[in-house]
Amino acid sequence: MAKQDLDFNKNEDVNKQLWDAVKSKLNTIQKGGGEKAASKQKAKGKLLARERVDYLRDRDSNWIEIGAFAGFEQYEEYGGCAAGGVVAGIGYVSGRQCVIVANDATVKAGAWFPITGKKNLRAQEIAMENHLPIIYLVDSAGVFLPMQDEIFADKEHFGRMFRNNAKMSAMGITQIAAVMGSCVAGGAYLPIMSDEALIVEGNGSIFLAGSYLVKAAIGETIDNETLGGAKTQTEISGVIDDKFPDDQSCLERIKYLMDKLGRHESAGFSRVDAKLPKKKEADIFGILPADRAKPYVTREIIERLVDDSQFEEYKEDYGRTILCGYARIDGWAVGIVANNREIVKNAKGEMQFGGVIYSDSADKAARFIMNCNQKKVPLVFLQDVTGFMVGSRSEHGGIIKDGAKMVMAMSNSTVPKFTVILGNSYGAGNYAMCGKAYDPRLIMAWPSAKIAVMGGDQAAKTLLQIETSRLKGKGEEITEEAENELLNRIKNRYENGTKPEFAASRLWVDAIINPLETRKWISMGIEAADHAPLAPFHPGVLQT
């Protein structure tokens, strides 16, 4: 067998194992708070959060889950917070694409941890950016009190939800809320600031203060059902629009309402009949190197993601460490900006390292991004970047100026941006290639992704120098053996923080996805973005 075939097989094994490991973790996450907590919900006649979402969605329709890894390996002292205690994603109800957010009452009774707030705000952000209807399936005990100082008062905390409710209402974005369990305190405003508010009899309740707090505050003795149950809030207060005997009938009403929505002006992105890639998509697992430092032909990855494997390159012979070009994904026209991981030669015959952004590459990418805005073509960034080129030659050549030009064009881009992190995502390269800070409509990581300020080896050696200097300053003797042990310990700790699970847990990425689902994510993302008209493009002041 040729060495190329051996390398392909090794890469394929490693990358498939990485995805299998992610799938295993997702399976555990999707169990929420566990079987015991699920049984308690079932005993009340409730559907579980994921069952509610599945019942609501159109049968056999696509679904992309946002933030499944939110809270992963966090809050262990409180028993964890699977998926941030909420299920969220983009799907279809009565043929209409929408955002769905469902509290998971099996996770600490649906209480809000800090990551719960961040995830809910991300779901609202997606709805607002794309003018998508949003459906809330409410079943929450409110703020998780032991961590209230991290969720209550700041700009990006719990209260931002209700500000977003108001903003979406003013934007004409449909919001439908169903109170299917507890809805208490400040959280009670969310369904009532929605366009339609529904409630399930027996399980649903909504009030600013529950019976225990009412007793403590004003001495009144009352049960929760009388205080704010379905009958009270539909017949007496009029707070809720309609009540339903069970989850299923409530969800059926939401389907009915979604079927009646009118259409809004679209952005007008180009779409034709979709074609599958000519080249075998599954080859991605074998092409992507197991060793993240090894070069590979990035175009081979692109040709397994785009329709008919057709990729028309822009300025092919200039700025070769970034590939720019036009293609279609599931019929949608896209402009692709990808880090080229080949080792190439520039026009002067000088070798350029794959995955590094040089001045000419940044200059080319900036111009291409502006062209895509001119043509109303959505942008797809494929990240496998170690950063910008450093050293005297680069500095004297104006690398900062050219990098700033690329960042300026990308930041001010008004066509929707979608980012897929294939491998390395280091330092300023993460920023220039549309990292989370630059408002991609969706940002996904493959299981092979690594996200950090710099690579593990460089970071560990830098941190080792700092640590050994500190120890020597205290008069401690450092042997070569002790130094190696310290280096490995630092590297292992640092490497753990670069894994995609670490990033997804903190919502630096929306999801860790199977590479073979990349086309679906980008297609559904552009379909969502097509709901919202584009603002005019102004690139800002570009240094030349």
Tab-separated table of N, CA and C in Angstrom, residues 43-100:
chain	number	residue	atom	x	y	z
A	43	ALA	N	-44.266	11.757	35.220
A	43	ALA	CA	-45.342	11.458	36.177
A	43	ALA	C	-46.368	12.589	36.238
A	44	LYS	N	-45.967	13.779	35.837
A	44	LYS	CA	-46.888	14.922	35.816
A	44	LYS	C	-47.632	15.027	34.486
A	45	GLY	N	-47.401	14.045	33.610
A	45	GLY	CA	-48.067	14.072	32.309
A	45	GLY	C	-47.372	14.957	31.292
A	46	LYS	N	-46.148	15.344	31.581
A	46	LYS	CA	-45.413	16.241	30.697
A	46	LYS	C	-44.627	15.480	29.629
A	47	LEU	N	-44.425	16.129	28.496
A	47	LEU	CA	-43.394	15.709	27.558
A	47	LEU	C	-42.077	16.329	28.023
A	48	LEU	N	-40.975	15.639	27.778
A	48	LEU	CA	-39.673	16.217	28.087
A	48	LEU	C	-39.339	17.292	27.051
A	49	ALA	N	-38.362	18.118	27.364
A	49	ALA	CA	-38.036	19.258	26.494
A	49	ALA	C	-37.767	18.823	25.062
A	50	ARG	N	-36.938	17.790	24.894
A	50	ARG	CA	-36.610	17.348	23.538
A	50	ARG	C	-37.821	16.693	22.863
A	51	GLU	N	-38.684	16.065	23.629
A	51	GLU	CA	-39.909	15.499	23.062
A	51	GLU	C	-40.844	16.610	22.591
A	52	ARG	N	-40.891	17.704	23.340
A	52	ARG	CA	-41.715	18.841	22.930
A	52	ARG	C	-41.210	19.422	21.602
A	53	VAL	N	-39.900	19.584	21.510
A	53	VAL	CA	-39.316	20.121	20.286
A	53	VAL	C	-39.597	19.186	19.111
A	54	ASP	N	-39.421	17.894	19.316
A	54	ASP	CA	-39.656	16.916	18.246
A	54	ASP	C	-41.125	16.895	17.813
A	55	TYR	N	-42.030	17.013	18.778
A	55	TYR	CA	-43.456	17.003	18.459
A	55	TYR	C	-43.820	18.260	17.654
A	56	LEU	N	-43.216	19.369	18.005
A	56	LEU	CA	-43.541	20.647	17.368
A	56	LEU	C	-43.001	20.724	15.940
A	57	ARG	N	-41.808	20.210	15.721
A	57	ARG	CA	-41.163	20.346	14.420
A	57	ARG	C	-41.877	19.523	13.337
A	58	ASP	N	-41.779	19.986	12.105
A	58	ASP	CA	-42.325	19.234	10.982
A	58	ASP	C	-41.619	17.881	10.869
A	59	ARG	N	-42.373	16.846	10.633
A	59	ARG	CA	-41.813	15.494	10.556
A	59	ARG	C	-40.796	15.390	9.414
A	60	ASP	N	-39.673	14.758	9.710
A	60	ASP	CA	-38.601	14.508	8.727
A	60	ASP	C	-37.968	15.791	8.191
A	61	SER	N	-38.128	16.892	8.922
A	61	SER	CA	-37.503	18.146	8.491
A	61	SER	C	-36.133	18.308	9.153
A	62	ASN	N	-35.324	19.192	8.574
A	62	ASN	CA	-33.992	19.435	9.120
A	62	ASN	C	-34.056	20.205	10.435
A	63	TRP	N	-33.058	19.971	11.254
A	63	TRP	CA	-32.956	20.622	12.571
A	63	TRP	C	-31.483	20.795	12.896
A	64	ILE	N	-31.075	21.978	13.272
A	64	ILE	CA	-29.707	22.171	13.750
A	64	ILE	C	-29.781	22.717	15.178
A	65	GLU	N	-29.122	22.007	16.075
A	65	GLU	CA	-29.186	22.374	17.488
A	65	GLU	C	-28.053	23.327	17.840
A	66	ILE	N	-28.412	24.405	18.480
A	66	ILE	CA	-27.457	25.432	18.894
A	66	ILE	C	-27.079	25.205	20.354
A	67	GLY	N	-25.778	25.153	20.631
A	67	GLY	CA	-25.310	25.131	22.022
A	67	GLY	C	-25.573	23.853	22.772
A	68	ALA	N	-25.566	22.704	22.106
A	68	ALA	CA	-25.781	21.432	22.816
A	68	ALA	C	-24.715	21.215	23.890
A	69	PHE	N	-23.496	21.681	23.634
A	69	PHE	CA	-22.403	21.506	24.588
A	69	PHE	C	-22.344	22.616	25.638
A	70	ALA	N	-23.276	23.548	25.621
A	70	ALA	CA	-23.256	24.647	26.593
A	70	ALA	C	-23.209	24.102	28.020
A	71	GLY	N	-22.267	24.585	28.806
A	71	GLY	CA	-22.146	24.151	30.198
A	71	GLY	C	-21.412	22.836	30.382
A	72	PHE	N	-20.909	22.250	29.301
A	72	PHE	CA	-20.240	20.954	29.388
A	72	PHE	C	-19.053	21.027	30.341
A	73	GLU	N	-19.034	20.112	31.321
A	73	GLU	CA	-17.989	20.020	32.345
A	73	GLU	C	-17.858	21.308	33.172
A	74	GLN	N	-18.927	22.081	33.237
A	74	GLN	CA	-18.998	23.236	34.132
A	74	GLN	C	-20.006	22.941	35.247
A	75	TYR	N	-19.942	23.725	36.310
A	75	TYR	CA	-20.903	23.649	37.417
A	75	TYR	C	-20.971	22.260	38.048
A	76	GLU	N	-19.839	21.555	38.047
A	76	GLU	CA	-19.830	20.189	38.588
A	76	GLU	C	-20.210	20.165	40.067
A	77	GLU	N	-19.877	21.233	40.799
A	77	GLU	CA	-20.209	21.271	42.221
A	77	GLU	C	-21.708	21.304	42.468
A	78	TYR	N	-22.482	21.669	41.425
A	78	TYR	CA	-23.943	21.699	41.535
A	78	TYR	C	-24.597	20.544	40.781
A	79	GLY	N	-23.791	19.602	40.340
A	79	GLY	CA	-24.333	18.462	39.613
A	79	GLY	C	-24.374	18.639	38.112
A	80	GLY	N	-23.743	19.712	37.602
A	80	GLY	CA	-23.691	19.944	36.165
A	80	GLY	C	-24.914	20.666	35.639
A	81	CYS	N	-24.829	21.016	34.359
A	81	CYS	CA	-25.924	21.761	33.722
A	81	CYS	C	-25.979	21.346	32.256
A	82	ALA	N	-26.521	20.155	31.996
A	82	ALA	CA	-26.531	19.581	30.654
A	82	ALA	C	-27.196	20.514	29.647
A	83	ALA	N	-26.466	20.813	28.566
A	83	ALA	CA	-26.944	21.685	27.484
A	83	ALA	C	-27.374	23.056	27.996
A	84	GLY	N	-26.823	23.461	29.150
A	84	GLY	CA	-27.198	24.745	29.717
A	84	GLY	C	-28.621	24.779	30.239
A	85	GLY	N	-29.233	23.584	30.384
A	85	GLY	CA	-30.600	23.524	30.906
A	85	GLY	C	-31.659	23.981	29.921
A	86	VAL	N	-31.300	24.041	28.643
A	86	VAL	CA	-32.269	24.494	27.642
A	86	VAL	C	-31.900	23.895	26.288
A	87	VAL	N	-32.920	23.524	25.523
A	87	VAL	CA	-32.727	23.009	24.167
A	87	VAL	C	-33.057	24.136	23.196
A	88	ALA	N	-32.146	24.409	22.251
A	88	ALA	CA	-32.366	25.515	21.317
A	88	ALA	C	-31.859	25.125	19.935
A	89	GLY	N	-32.494	25.677	18.906
A	89	GLY	CA	-32.030	25.390	17.561
A	89	GLY	C	-32.901	26.042	16.505
A	90	ILE	N	-32.546	25.764	15.255
A	90	ILE	CA	-33.291	26.267	14.104
A	90	ILE	C	-33.967	25.079	13.426
A	91	GLY	N	-35.269	25.189	13.227
A	91	GLY	CA	-36.014	24.111	12.593
A	91	GLY	C	-37.188	24.658	11.809
A	92	TYR	N	-38.145	23.781	11.519
A	92	TYR	CA	-39.301	24.149	10.702
A	92	TYR	C	-40.589	23.731	11.411
A	93	VAL	N	-41.518	24.676	11.503
A	93	VAL	CA	-42.840	24.414	12.067
A	93	VAL	C	-43.873	24.899	11.059
A	94	SER	N	-44.740	24.009	10.620
A	94	SER	CA	-45.741	24.322	9.592
A	94	SER	C	-45.082	24.924	8.349
A	95	GLY	N	-43.932	24.375	8.012
A	95	GLY	CA	-43.228	24.819	6.813
A	95	GLY	C	-42.448	26.106	6.962
A	96	ARG	N	-42.487	26.722	8.140
A	96	ARG	CA	-41.787	27.991	8.364
A	96	ARG	C	-40.530	27.773	9.194
A	97	GLN	N	-39.419	28.284	8.701
A	97	GLN	CA	-38.177	28.197	9.467
A	97	GLN	C	-38.280	29.113	10.677
A	98	CYS	N	-37.800	28.634	11.820
A	98	CYS	CA	-37.927	29.401	13.054
A	98	CYS	C	-36.879	28.950	14.065
A	99	VAL	N	-36.746	29.729	15.127
A	99	VAL	CA	-35.917	29.363	16.273
A	99	VAL	C	-36.832	28.789	17.345
A	100	ILE	N	-36.407	27.682	17.965
A	100	ILE	CA	-37.175	27.068	19.053
A	100	ILE	C	-36.288	27.021	20.292
